Coordinates of C-alpha atoms and ligand atoms in Angstrom, one line a residue:
X46 CA 129.3 36.4 24.9
X47 CA 126.4 37.8 23.2
X48 CA 125.7 37.7 19.8
X49 CA 125.9 41.3 19.0
X50 CA 129.9 41.0 20.3
X51 CA 130.7 38.3 18.0
X52 CA 129.4 40.0 14.6
X53 CA 131.9 41.7 12.7
X54 CA 131.6 46.1 12.7
X55 CA 131.8 47.0 9.5
X56 CA 132.0 50.8 10.3
X57 CA 135.6 50.7 10.7
X58 CA 136.3 48.4 7.1
X59 CA 138.3 50.2 4.3
X60 CA 137.3 49.2 0.8
X61 CA 139.9 46.2 0.3
X62 CA 139.0 44.8 3.8
X63 CA 135.3 45.2 3.2
X64 CA 136.1 43.8 -0.3
X65 CA 137.8 40.7 0.8
X66 CA 134.7 40.1 3.6
X67 CA 132.1 40.1 0.7
X68 CA 134.1 38.0 -1.6
X69 CA 135.7 35.2 1.0
X70 CA 133.5 35.6 4.0
X71 CA 130.1 35.8 2.5
X72 CA 130.7 34.8 -1.5
X73 CA 129.6 37.8 -2.8
X74 CA 130.3 39.9 -5.8
X75 CA 133.0 42.6 -5.2
X76 CA 130.7 45.6 -6.1
X77 CA 128.7 44.6 -3.3
X78 CA 131.2 46.2 -0.9
X79 CA 131.1 49.1 -2.7
X80 CA 127.3 49.6 -2.3
X81 CA 127.2 48.7 1.2
X82 CA 130.6 51.2 1.6
X83 CA 128.5 53.7 0.0
X84 CA 125.4 53.2 2.3
X85 CA 127.4 53.4 5.3
X86 CA 129.7 56.5 4.8
X87 CA 128.2 58.5 2.3
X88 CA 124.6 58.4 3.5
X89 CA 125.3 57.8 7.2
X90 CA 123.1 54.4 7.5
X91 CA 123.2 52.0 10.2
X92 CA 121.0 49.5 9.5
X93 CA 121.2 46.9 6.4
X94 CA 117.3 47.1 6.2
X95 CA 118.1 51.0 5.2
X96 CA 120.3 49.8 2.0
X97 CA 117.2 49.5 -0.4
X98 CA 119.3 48.7 -3.6
X99 CA 120.7 45.7 -1.8
X100 CA 118.7 42.4 -2.1
X101 CA 116.7 41.0 0.6
X102 CA 118.3 38.0 1.4
X103 CA 121.9 39.7 1.1
X104 CA 120.7 42.2 3.8
X105 CA 119.5 39.1 6.0
X106 CA 122.7 37.2 5.6
X107 CA 124.4 40.5 6.7
X108 CA 122.0 40.8 9.3
X109 CA 123.6 37.6 10.6
X110 CA 126.9 38.4 10.7
X111 CA 127.7 41.5 10.6
X112 CA 126.8 45.1 12.1
X113 CA 127.2 48.8 12.1
X114 CA 128.2 50.3 15.3
X115 CA 129.0 54.0 16.0
X116 CA 130.3 55.6 18.8
X117 CA 127.8 56.3 21.4
X118 CA 127.4 60.3 21.7
X119 CA 127.1 61.1 25.3
X120 CA 127.3 65.2 25.0
X121 CA 127.2 67.3 21.9
X122 CA 127.3 71.4 21.7
X123 CA 126.7 73.6 18.6
X124 CA 127.9 77.0 19.1
X125 CA 126.5 80.1 17.3
X126 CA 130.0 80.3 15.5
X127 CA 129.5 77.0 13.6
X128 CA 131.9 75.4 15.8
X129 CA 130.5 71.7 17.2
X130 CA 131.5 69.3 19.5
X131 CA 130.7 65.8 20.7
X132 CA 132.3 63.4 23.4
X133 CA 131.7 60.1 22.4
X134 CA 131.8 57.4 24.9
X135 CA 133.8 54.2 23.9
X136 CA 133.3 50.9 25.3
X137 CA 135.3 50.2 28.7
X138 CA 133.6 53.7 29.9
X139 CA 136.2 56.3 28.8
X140 CA 135.3 58.9 26.2
X141 CA 137.1 61.3 23.5
X142 CA 136.1 64.9 21.8
X143 CA 135.9 65.4 18.7
X144 CA 135.5 69.1 17.6
X145 CA 134.5 70.6 13.8
X146 CA 135.5 74.1 13.2
X147 CA 134.3 75.8 10.4
X148 CA 136.4 78.3 8.6
X149 CA 136.0 80.5 5.3
X150 CA 135.7 78.0 2.7
X151 CA 136.2 75.0 4.8
X152 CA 135.0 73.0 7.8
X153 CA 137.8 71.3 9.6
X154 CA 137.2 68.3 11.8
X155 CA 139.9 67.3 14.9
X156 CA 139.8 63.6 15.3
X157 CA 141.0 61.6 18.2
X158 CA 143.4 58.4 17.4
X159 CA 143.7 57.0 21.3
X160 CA 142.1 57.5 24.5
X161 CA 144.5 59.2 26.6
X162 CA 148.2 59.4 25.5
X163 CA 151.5 58.0 26.7
X164 CA 154.1 60.3 25.5
X165 CA 153.1 62.8 28.5
X166 CA 154.0 66.2 26.7
X167 CA 154.3 68.7 29.7
X168 CA 151.6 71.2 28.4
X169 CA 149.1 68.6 27.4
X170 CA 146.0 67.6 29.2
X171 CA 145.5 64.5 27.3
X172 CA 148.9 63.5 28.5
X173 CA 148.7 64.8 31.5
X174 CA 145.9 62.0 31.9
X175 CA 148.2 58.8 31.1
X176 CA 147.4 56.2 28.4
X177 CA 144.1 54.0 28.6
X178 CA 143.8 52.4 25.2
X179 CA 144.3 52.6 21.7
X180 CA 140.8 53.3 19.5
X181 CA 139.5 51.0 16.8
X182 CA 139.4 52.0 13.1
X183 CA 135.6 51.7 13.9
X184 CA 135.9 54.3 16.9
X185 CA 138.1 56.6 14.7
X186 CA 136.1 56.5 11.7
X187 CA 133.0 56.6 13.7
X188 CA 134.1 60.2 14.9
X189 CA 133.7 61.7 11.4
X190 CA 130.6 59.4 10.7
X191 CA 128.7 61.1 13.8
X192 CA 130.2 64.5 12.5
X193 CA 129.0 64.2 9.0
X194 CA 125.7 62.7 9.8
X195 CA 124.7 65.7 12.2
X196 CA 123.8 67.9 9.4
X197 CA 121.2 65.4 7.7
X198 CA 118.9 63.2 7.8
X199 CA 120.5 59.7 7.6
X200 CA 119.7 58.1 4.2
X201 CA 119.8 61.2 2.0
X202 CA 123.0 62.2 0.0
X203 CA 124.5 65.1 1.8
X204 CA 126.4 68.3 1.6
X205 CA 129.5 68.4 2.6
X206 CA 130.6 70.0 5.4
X207 CA 133.6 68.2 6.5
X208 CA 136.3 68.9 4.0
X209 CA 139.1 68.6 5.9
X210 CA 140.3 66.1 9.1
X211 CA 143.2 66.7 11.2
X212 CA 144.4 63.9 13.6
X213 CA 145.0 66.1 16.1
X214 CA 142.3 65.3 18.9
X215 CA 143.4 63.1 22.1
X216 CA 146.6 60.9 21.2
X217 CA 149.3 60.1 19.3
X218 CA 148.3 58.6 15.9
X219 CA 151.5 57.0 15.3
X220 CA 151.4 54.8 17.9
X221 CA 148.2 53.5 16.6
X222 CA 149.1 53.0 13.0
X223 CA 147.2 50.7 11.4
X224 CA 143.7 51.4 12.6
X225 CA 144.8 55.1 12.1
X226 CA 146.1 54.2 8.5
X227 CA 142.9 52.2 7.6
X228 CA 140.7 54.8 8.8
X229 CA 142.5 57.8 7.2
X230 CA 142.4 55.4 3.9
X231 CA 138.3 55.6 4.3
X232 CA 138.5 59.1 4.6
X233 CA 140.0 59.5 1.5
X234 CA 138.1 56.9 -0.4
X235 CA 135.9 58.2 -3.0
X236 CA 133.5 55.5 -2.3
X237 CA 133.3 56.8 1.4
X238 CA 134.3 60.6 2.2
X239 CA 136.5 61.1 -0.9
X240 CA 138.7 63.7 1.0
X241 CA 141.6 65.0 -0.8
X242 CA 144.8 63.6 0.4
X243 CA 146.1 67.3 1.0
X244 CA 143.1 67.6 3.3
X245 CA 143.8 64.9 5.9
X246 CA 146.5 65.6 8.1
X247 CA 148.2 63.6 10.6
X248 CA 150.1 65.2 13.4
X249 CA 152.9 63.4 15.5
X250 CA 155.3 64.8 17.8
X251 CA 158.0 63.0 16.4
X252 CA 157.7 58.8 16.6
X253 CA 160.5 58.7 13.8
X254 CA 160.4 55.0 12.9
X255 CA 156.9 55.3 12.3
X256 CA 157.2 58.2 10.1
X257 CA 159.3 56.2 7.6
X258 CA 156.7 53.7 8.0
X259 CA 153.8 55.7 7.1
X260 CA 155.7 56.9 4.0
X261 CA 155.6 53.5 2.6
X262 CA 151.7 52.5 3.1
X263 CA 150.4 56.5 2.8
X264 CA 150.4 59.9 1.2
X265 CA 148.4 61.9 3.6
X266 CA 149.9 65.1 4.7
X267 CA 151.7 65.4 7.8
X268 CA 152.6 68.2 10.7
X269 CA 155.0 68.0 13.2
X270 CA 154.8 68.8 16.7
X271 CA 157.7 70.9 17.5
X272 CA 157.2 73.3 20.1
X273 CA 161.1 74.1 20.6
X274 CA 163.9 74.5 18.4
X275 CA 166.7 72.8 20.4
X276 CA 166.7 69.6 21.8
X277 CA 167.4 70.6 25.9
X278 CA 164.2 72.4 25.3
X279 CA 162.3 70.2 23.3
X280 CA 163.4 67.5 25.7
X281 CA 161.5 68.9 28.6
X282 CA 158.4 69.9 27.0
X283 CA 158.3 66.6 24.2
X284 CA 159.7 63.7 26.3
X285 CA 160.0 61.9 23.0
X286 CA 162.7 63.8 22.0
X287 CA 165.0 62.4 24.5
X288 CA 164.5 59.1 22.2
X289 CA 164.2 61.0 18.8
X290 CA 166.1 64.3 18.8
X291 CA 165.1 67.0 16.2
X292 CA 167.6 66.6 13.7
X293 CA 166.5 63.0 13.4
X294 CA 162.9 63.7 13.4
X295 CA 163.5 66.2 10.8
X296 CA 165.3 64.2 8.6
X297 CA 162.5 61.5 8.5
X298 CA 159.8 64.5 8.1
X299 CA 162.3 65.5 5.2
X300 CA 162.4 61.8 3.6
X301 CA 158.3 61.6 3.9
X302 CA 157.8 64.7 1.5
X303 CA 160.9 64.1 -0.7
X304 CA 159.4 61.4 -1.9
X305 CA 155.6 62.8 -2.8
X306 CA 155.3 64.0 -6.2
X307 CA 153.5 67.1 -5.4
X308 CA 154.7 70.2 -3.4
X309 CA 153.3 69.6 0.0
X310 CA 155.3 71.0 2.7
X311 CA 154.9 69.8 6.5
X312 CA 153.3 71.8 9.2
X313 CA 155.3 72.7 11.9
X314 CA 152.9 73.3 15.1
X315 CA 154.7 75.4 17.8
X316 CA 152.3 75.6 20.9
X317 CA 153.2 78.9 22.7
X318 CA 154.0 79.3 26.4
X319 CA 154.7 82.5 28.2
X320 CA 158.3 82.9 28.8
X321 CA 159.0 79.1 28.2
X322 CA 159.4 78.9 24.3
X323 CA 158.0 82.6 23.2
X324 CA 161.5 84.3 23.2
X325 CA 162.8 86.4 20.1
X326 CA 165.9 84.3 20.6
X327 CA 164.1 81.1 20.0
X328 CA 162.5 82.3 17.3
X329 CA 165.5 83.1 15.5
X330 CA 166.7 80.0 16.6
X331 CA 163.8 78.2 14.8
X332 CA 164.5 80.1 11.9
X333 CA 167.8 78.5 11.3
X334 CA 166.7 74.9 12.6
X335 CA 164.0 74.9 10.0
X336 CA 166.3 76.3 7.1
X337 CA 166.3 72.5 5.3
X338 CA 162.4 71.6 6.1
X339 CA 160.1 72.6 3.6
X340 CA 157.3 74.1 6.1
X341 CA 154.9 76.5 6.8
X342 CA 154.4 77.1 10.9
X343 CA 151.2 77.0 12.6
X344 CA 151.6 78.7 15.9
X345 CA 149.2 78.3 18.7
X346 CA 148.3 80.0 21.7
X347 CA 148.8 77.4 24.7
X348 CA 145.2 76.9 25.8
X349 CA 145.4 76.8 29.7
X350 CA 143.8 73.7 31.9
X351 CA 143.9 73.5 35.4
X352 CA 146.9 73.5 37.1
X353 CA 149.0 73.0 33.9
X354 CA 151.7 75.5 35.2
X355 CA 151.8 77.1 31.7
X356 CA 150.2 80.3 30.5
X357 CA 149.5 81.8 27.1
X358 CA 151.7 84.4 26.0
X359 CA 150.5 88.0 25.2
X360 CA 149.5 89.0 21.5
X361 CA 152.2 91.1 21.5
X362 CA 154.7 88.2 22.8
X363 CA 153.3 86.2 19.7
X364 CA 153.4 88.2 17.0
X365 CA 157.0 89.5 17.8
X366 CA 157.6 85.5 17.3
X367 CA 155.7 85.5 14.3
X368 CA 157.2 88.6 12.6
X369 CA 160.9 86.9 13.0
X370 CA 160.2 83.9 11.3
X371 CA 158.0 86.0 8.4
X372 CA 161.5 88.0 8.2
X373 CA 163.3 84.8 7.8
X374 CA 161.0 83.7 5.2
X375 CA 158.5 81.3 6.6
X376 CA 154.8 81.5 5.8
X377 CA 153.7 81.8 9.4
X378 CA 150.3 81.7 10.8
X379 CA 148.8 82.4 14.6
X380 CA 145.7 79.8 15.4
X381 CA 142.4 81.4 15.7
X382 CA 141.1 79.9 19.1
X383 CA 137.8 79.4 18.0
X384 CA 134.7 77.4 20.0
X385 CA 135.9 78.8 23.5
X386 CA 132.5 79.6 23.7
X387 CA 132.3 75.5 24.0
X388 CA 135.3 74.9 25.8
X389 CA 137.0 73.0 22.7
X390 CA 139.3 73.5 19.8
X391 CA 141.5 71.4 18.0
X392 CA 144.2 69.7 20.0
X393 CA 143.2 71.5 23.3
X394 CA 140.8 68.7 24.1
X395 CA 139.8 67.3 27.7
X396 CA 138.7 64.0 27.8
X397 CA 137.7 61.8 30.5
X398 CA 140.4 59.3 30.5
X399 CA 140.3 56.5 33.0
X400 CA 144.4 55.7 32.8
X401 CA 145.6 52.2 32.8
X402 CA 148.6 53.0 34.7
X403 CA 147.0 55.2 37.4
X404 CA 149.4 58.1 36.2
X405 CA 146.1 60.5 36.4
X406 CA 145.6 59.8 40.0
X407 CA 149.3 60.9 40.4
X408 CA 148.9 63.7 38.6
X409 CA 145.5 64.6 40.8
X410 CA 147.8 64.0 43.9
X411 CA 150.6 66.0 42.8
X412 CA 148.7 69.2 42.4
X413 CA 145.9 70.9 44.6
X414 CA 143.6 68.0 45.0
X415 CA 140.3 69.6 46.0
X416 CA 140.5 72.4 43.2
X417 CA 141.1 69.6 40.6
X418 CA 138.7 67.2 42.0
X419 CA 135.8 69.7 42.1
X420 CA 136.6 71.3 38.8
X421 CA 136.5 67.4 37.4
X422 CA 133.5 66.6 38.9
X423 CA 131.6 69.6 38.0
X424 CA 132.3 69.6 34.4
X425 CA 131.3 65.7 34.5
X426 CA 127.6 66.6 35.9
X427 CA 127.0 69.4 33.3
X428 CA 128.3 67.2 30.8
X429 CA 126.0 63.9 31.9
X430 CA 123.1 64.6 30.0
X431 CA 122.5 64.4 26.2
Ligands
SAH754 N1 149.6 63.6 19.5 C1 149.7 64.4 18.3 C2 148.5 65.0 18.0 C3 147.6 65.6 18.9 S1 148.0 66.8 19.5 C4 150.8 65.5 18.4 O1 151.3 66.0 19.5 O2 151.2 66.2 17.4 C5 147.2 67.9 18.6 C6 148.2 69.2 18.7 O3 148.0 69.8 20.3 C7 149.6 69.2 19.0 O4 150.6 69.9 18.5 C8 149.7 69.4 20.5 O5 151.3 70.1 20.6 C9 148.7 70.7 20.6 N2 148.2 70.3 22.3 C10 148.5 70.0 22.9 N3 148.1 70.5 24.1 C11 147.9 71.5 24.2 C12 147.6 72.7 24.6 N4 147.3 72.9 26.2 N5 147.4 74.1 24.4 C13 147.7 74.0 22.8 N6 148.3 73.2 21.9 C14 148.0 72.0 22.4
SF4_755 FE1 150.3 62.8 23.2 FE2 150.4 64.9 21.4 FE3 149.4 65.5 23.9 FE4 152.0 64.8 23.6 S1 150.8 66.9 22.6 S2 151.0 64.2 25.0 S3 151.7 63.5 21.7 S4 148.6 64.2 22.5

């Protein structure tokens, strides 16, 4: 093992972990942890020598036992509409995608929590690639670190471009619980990114026991990927529904919000697929099913990928669906498909996963092999140079 791999990566450590490290491992004062935390996350520094208000002696000590290792960016693309996208290569050879989407008065970063996903939702390109591994907390917060640093020179105090984070990239965040909670803590930590808890959103397909666990340790905002108003249809689209049905899932979500002191509501995500889940009858059924869940509804036009088997509905169909929900008294938006020119928007990311379960190979075999393999190969060549 090289010396580097034995060093501890400070990037993913929340304030209390870092304070423990400074006091217990290094025998240093607690405030040193805050100093270093600010250098790493507020000024984008990854080199102890740049931390000019830290004594030389402590910098030398840190260099021996610790390091700050961000994810390796292998591809980046900045669109004229302000959208930015990064492909970050993670140790082990796989990559994840992170996307920044600017809107009026805010900038949202869509962050990945796992390489691939085991939950296999039928319309999701990440799910089709299978599961490879969890991201570490350094690899999760590293995506925000890379994004925040992309506007400025490291070392300087910075303008805040990223105002919101949504855990809607690759992976199911609640199945990588500890690392996601630690990194979301850094997002909200005043000495790091200082984002409001209202502006950090965890999106889940409904891992019910972990929703209750989250309520014990965090007060981030929560989004539920529902996609269907009844169990028969949701069982097909979101297989985890066979384990935790809609009633049980909404009960957990309600319990999560009931104990929050503020008036936040759940965001219900509903990916619209042509003639699958977009009929007027289903809109009426959805309005009934959500009756007891304080929520706003975000309709996401399906983002096609090769051999998905689904299509995006027409604007007319989506608006009809929206109107019915609005008439039922709901706050409903249809997500804008921003960043189309760079082939990326939140929740629609196609990474490069080598599936430990070999499920992606089976997926590719099951569809027309030549076409899919060719598409993948072309994309990889296009993206190889940075
Ligand atoms: N695993 C979590 C978070 C990542 S997916 C979850 O499922 O909530 C983030 C969002 O993108 C989810 O709402 C998901 O349903 C949606 N999504 C996945 N594939 C999509 C596609 N092809 N088109 C549109 N939305 C998609
Ligand atoms: Fe996993 Fe979310 Fe995709 Fe489902 S939609 S496969 S839970 S990433």
